[in-house]
Short mmCIF file of N, CA and C in Angstrom, two decimals:
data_model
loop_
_atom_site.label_atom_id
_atom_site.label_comp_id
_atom_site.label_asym_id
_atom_site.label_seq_id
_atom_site.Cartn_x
_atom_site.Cartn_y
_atom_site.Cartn_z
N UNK C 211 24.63 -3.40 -45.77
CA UNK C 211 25.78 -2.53 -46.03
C UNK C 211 25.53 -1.66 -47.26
N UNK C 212 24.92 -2.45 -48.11
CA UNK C 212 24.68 -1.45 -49.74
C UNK C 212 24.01 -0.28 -49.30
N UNK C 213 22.71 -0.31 -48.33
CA UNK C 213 22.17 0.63 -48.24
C UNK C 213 22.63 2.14 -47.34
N UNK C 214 23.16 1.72 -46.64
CA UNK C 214 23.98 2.11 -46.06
C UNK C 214 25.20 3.09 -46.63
N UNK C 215 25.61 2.40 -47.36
CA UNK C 215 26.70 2.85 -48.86
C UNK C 215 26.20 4.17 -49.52
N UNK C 216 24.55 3.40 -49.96
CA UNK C 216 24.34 4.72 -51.14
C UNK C 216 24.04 5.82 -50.26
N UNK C 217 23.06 5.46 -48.65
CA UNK C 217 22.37 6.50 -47.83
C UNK C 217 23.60 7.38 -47.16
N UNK C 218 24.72 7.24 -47.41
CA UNK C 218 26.00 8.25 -47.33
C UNK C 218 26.20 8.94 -48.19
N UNK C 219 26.50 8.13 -49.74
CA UNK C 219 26.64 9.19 -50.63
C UNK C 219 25.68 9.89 -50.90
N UNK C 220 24.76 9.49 -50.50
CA UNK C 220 23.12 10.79 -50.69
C UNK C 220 23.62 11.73 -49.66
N UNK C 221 23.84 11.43 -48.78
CA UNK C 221 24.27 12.47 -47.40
C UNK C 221 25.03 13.65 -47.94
N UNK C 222 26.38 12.90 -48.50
CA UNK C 222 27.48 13.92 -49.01
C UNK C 222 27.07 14.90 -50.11
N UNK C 223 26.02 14.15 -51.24
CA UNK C 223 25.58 15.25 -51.87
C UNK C 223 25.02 16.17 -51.43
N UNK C 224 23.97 16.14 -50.33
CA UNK C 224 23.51 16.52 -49.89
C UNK C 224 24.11 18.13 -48.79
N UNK C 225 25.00 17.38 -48.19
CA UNK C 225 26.04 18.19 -47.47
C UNK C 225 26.69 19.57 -48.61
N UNK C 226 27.11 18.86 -49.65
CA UNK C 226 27.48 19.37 -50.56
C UNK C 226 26.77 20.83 -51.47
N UNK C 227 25.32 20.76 -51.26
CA UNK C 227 24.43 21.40 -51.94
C UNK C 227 24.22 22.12 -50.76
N UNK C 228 24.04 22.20 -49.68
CA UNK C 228 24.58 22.85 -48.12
C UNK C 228 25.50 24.01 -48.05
N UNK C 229 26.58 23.49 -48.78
CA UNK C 229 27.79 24.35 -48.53
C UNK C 229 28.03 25.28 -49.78
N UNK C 230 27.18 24.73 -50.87
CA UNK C 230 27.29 25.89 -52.23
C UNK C 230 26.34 27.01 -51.47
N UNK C 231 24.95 26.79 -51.10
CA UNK C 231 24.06 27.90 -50.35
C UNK C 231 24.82 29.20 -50.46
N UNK C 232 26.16 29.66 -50.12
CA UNK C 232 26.19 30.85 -50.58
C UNK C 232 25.26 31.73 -49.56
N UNK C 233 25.33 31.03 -48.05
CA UNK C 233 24.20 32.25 -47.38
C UNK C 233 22.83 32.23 -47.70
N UNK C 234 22.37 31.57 -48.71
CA UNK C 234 20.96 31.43 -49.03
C UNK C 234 20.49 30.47 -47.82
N UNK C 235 19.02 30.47 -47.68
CA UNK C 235 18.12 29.94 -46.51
C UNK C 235 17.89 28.57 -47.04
N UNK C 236 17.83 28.07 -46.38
CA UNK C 236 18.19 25.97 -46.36
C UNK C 236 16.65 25.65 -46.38
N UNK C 237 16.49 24.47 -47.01
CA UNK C 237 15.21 23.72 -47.16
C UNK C 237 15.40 22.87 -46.20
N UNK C 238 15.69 22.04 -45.43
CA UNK C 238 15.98 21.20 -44.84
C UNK C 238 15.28 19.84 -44.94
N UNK C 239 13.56 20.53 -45.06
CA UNK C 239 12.54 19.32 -45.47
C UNK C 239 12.54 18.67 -46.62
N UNK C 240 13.01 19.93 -47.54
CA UNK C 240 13.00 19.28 -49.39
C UNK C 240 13.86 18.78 -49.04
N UNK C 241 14.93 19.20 -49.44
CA UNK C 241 16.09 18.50 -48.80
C UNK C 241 16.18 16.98 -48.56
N UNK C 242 16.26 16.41 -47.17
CA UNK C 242 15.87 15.71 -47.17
C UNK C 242 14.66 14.60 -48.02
N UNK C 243 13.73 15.29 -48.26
CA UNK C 243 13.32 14.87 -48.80
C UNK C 243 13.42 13.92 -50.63
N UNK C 244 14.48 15.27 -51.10
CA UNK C 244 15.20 14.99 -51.84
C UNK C 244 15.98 13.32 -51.60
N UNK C 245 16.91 13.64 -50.90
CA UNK C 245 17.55 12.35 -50.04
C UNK C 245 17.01 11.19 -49.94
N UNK C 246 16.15 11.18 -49.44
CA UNK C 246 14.92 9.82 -49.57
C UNK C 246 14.75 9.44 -50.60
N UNK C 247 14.02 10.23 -51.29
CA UNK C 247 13.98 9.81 -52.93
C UNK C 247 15.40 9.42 -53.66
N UNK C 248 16.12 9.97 -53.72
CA UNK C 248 17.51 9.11 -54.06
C UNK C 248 17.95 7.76 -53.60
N UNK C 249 17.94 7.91 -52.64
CA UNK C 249 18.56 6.75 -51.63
C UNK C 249 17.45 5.35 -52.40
N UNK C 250 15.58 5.56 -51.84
CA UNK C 250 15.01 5.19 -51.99
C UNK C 250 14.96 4.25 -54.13
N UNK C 251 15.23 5.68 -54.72
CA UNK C 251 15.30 5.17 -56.15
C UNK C 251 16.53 4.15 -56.61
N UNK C 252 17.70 4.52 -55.55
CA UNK C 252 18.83 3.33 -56.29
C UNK C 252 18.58 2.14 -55.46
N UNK C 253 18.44 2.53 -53.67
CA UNK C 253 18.43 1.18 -53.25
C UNK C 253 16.80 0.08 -53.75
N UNK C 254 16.13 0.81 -53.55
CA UNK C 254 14.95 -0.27 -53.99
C UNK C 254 14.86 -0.36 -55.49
N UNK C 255 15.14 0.33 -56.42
CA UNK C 255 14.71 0.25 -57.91
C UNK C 255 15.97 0.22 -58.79
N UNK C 256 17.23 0.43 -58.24
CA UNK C 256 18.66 0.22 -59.35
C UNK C 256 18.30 1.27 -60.56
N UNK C 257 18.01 2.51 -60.10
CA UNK C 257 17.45 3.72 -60.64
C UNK C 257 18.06 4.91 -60.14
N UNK C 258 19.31 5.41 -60.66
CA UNK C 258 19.99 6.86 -60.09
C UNK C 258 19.17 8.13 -60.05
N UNK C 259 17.84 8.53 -59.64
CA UNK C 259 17.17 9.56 -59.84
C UNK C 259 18.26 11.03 -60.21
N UNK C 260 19.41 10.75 -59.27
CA UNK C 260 19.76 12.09 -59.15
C UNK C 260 19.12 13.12 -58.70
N UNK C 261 18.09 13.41 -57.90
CA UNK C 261 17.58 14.59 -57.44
C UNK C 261 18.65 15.14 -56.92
N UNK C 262 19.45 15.11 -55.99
CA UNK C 262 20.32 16.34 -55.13
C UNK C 262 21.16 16.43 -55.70
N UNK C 263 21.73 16.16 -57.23
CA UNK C 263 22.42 16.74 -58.81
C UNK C 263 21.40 18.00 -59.54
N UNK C 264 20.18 17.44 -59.47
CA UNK C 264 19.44 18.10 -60.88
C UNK C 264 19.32 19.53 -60.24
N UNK C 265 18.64 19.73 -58.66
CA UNK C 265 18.23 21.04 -58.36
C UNK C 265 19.45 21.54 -57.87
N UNK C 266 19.22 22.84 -58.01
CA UNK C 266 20.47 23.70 -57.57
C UNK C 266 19.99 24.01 -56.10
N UNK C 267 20.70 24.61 -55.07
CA UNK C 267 21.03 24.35 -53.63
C UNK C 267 20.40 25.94 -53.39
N UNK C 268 18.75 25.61 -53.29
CA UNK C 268 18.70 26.95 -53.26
C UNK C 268 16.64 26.69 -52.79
N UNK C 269 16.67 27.23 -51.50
CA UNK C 269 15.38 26.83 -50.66
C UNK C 269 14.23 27.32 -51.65
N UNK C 270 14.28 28.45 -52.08
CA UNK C 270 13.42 29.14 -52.85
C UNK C 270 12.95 28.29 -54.54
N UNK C 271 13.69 27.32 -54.51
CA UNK C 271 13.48 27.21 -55.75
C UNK C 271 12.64 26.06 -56.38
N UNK C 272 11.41 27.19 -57.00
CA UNK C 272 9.92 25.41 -56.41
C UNK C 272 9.85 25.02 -57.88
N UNK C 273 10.79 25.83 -59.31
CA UNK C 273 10.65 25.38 -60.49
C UNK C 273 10.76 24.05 -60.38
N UNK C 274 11.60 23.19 -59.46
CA UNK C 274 12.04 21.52 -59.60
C UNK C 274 11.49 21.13 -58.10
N UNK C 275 10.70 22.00 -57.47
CA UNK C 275 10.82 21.01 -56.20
C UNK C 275 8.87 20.35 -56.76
N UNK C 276 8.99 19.15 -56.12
CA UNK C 276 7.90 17.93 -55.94
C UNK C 276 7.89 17.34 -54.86
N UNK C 277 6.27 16.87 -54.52
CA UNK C 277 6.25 16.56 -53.42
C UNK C 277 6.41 14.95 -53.49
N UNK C 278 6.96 14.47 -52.34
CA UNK C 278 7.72 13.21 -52.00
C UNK C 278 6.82 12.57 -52.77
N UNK C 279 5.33 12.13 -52.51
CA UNK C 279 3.94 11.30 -52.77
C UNK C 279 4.47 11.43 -54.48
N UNK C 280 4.47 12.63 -55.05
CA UNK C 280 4.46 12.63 -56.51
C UNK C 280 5.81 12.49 -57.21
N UNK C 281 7.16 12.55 -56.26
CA UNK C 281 8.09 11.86 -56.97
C UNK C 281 8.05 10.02 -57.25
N UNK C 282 7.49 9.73 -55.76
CA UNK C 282 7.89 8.05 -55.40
C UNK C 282 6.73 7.81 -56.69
N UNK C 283 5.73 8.19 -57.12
CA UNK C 283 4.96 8.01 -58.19
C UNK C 283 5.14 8.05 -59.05
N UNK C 284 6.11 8.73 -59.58
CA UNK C 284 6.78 8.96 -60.77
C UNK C 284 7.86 7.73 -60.90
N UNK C 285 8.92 7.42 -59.95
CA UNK C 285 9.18 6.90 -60.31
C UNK C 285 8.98 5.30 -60.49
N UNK C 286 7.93 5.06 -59.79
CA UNK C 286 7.01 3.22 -59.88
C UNK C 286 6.75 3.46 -61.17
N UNK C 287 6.16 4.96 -62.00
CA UNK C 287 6.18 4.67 -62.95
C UNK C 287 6.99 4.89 -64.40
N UNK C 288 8.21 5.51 -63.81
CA UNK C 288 9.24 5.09 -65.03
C UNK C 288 10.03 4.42 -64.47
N UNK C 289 10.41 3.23 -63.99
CA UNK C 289 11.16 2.40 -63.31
C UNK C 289 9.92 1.11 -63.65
N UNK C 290 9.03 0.93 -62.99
CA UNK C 290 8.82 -0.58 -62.86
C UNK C 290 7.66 -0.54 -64.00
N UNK C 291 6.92 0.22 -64.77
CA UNK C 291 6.28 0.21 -66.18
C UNK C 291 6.63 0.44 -67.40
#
């Protein structure tokens, strides 16, 4: 059920950063991807990454985007070192 719990409220943020777009063109992959990594950082590590807070809702924007391999890396290593 917990997981379940947080993998909604990742959804809603998610949804949320959707509907600011403003007509701008959707990532869908970051995105998601984003999502995973959240979900992934509180349910397995009790670690709020916040990714679908930090970036703003906007496909174009690669100042904050990372690839999945080099977030989940990042955070094994500020989480479990």
């Amino acid at each position: 059920r917990y997981v379940a719990d947080v993998a909604v409220d990742c959804a809603k943020l998610m949804i949320k950063r959707w509907e600011e777009t403003d007509g701008k063109q959707l990532n869908p992959e970051k995105d998601m991807s984003d999502l995973t990594l959240d979900v992934i950082g509180k349910v397995g590590f009790g670690y709020n990454l916040g990714v679908l807070q930090k970036r703003e809702a906007s496909a174009n924007d690669s100042k904050h985007s990372m690839l999945f391999k080099d977030a989940l890396d990042y955070v094994i290593r500020t989480v479990l070192i």
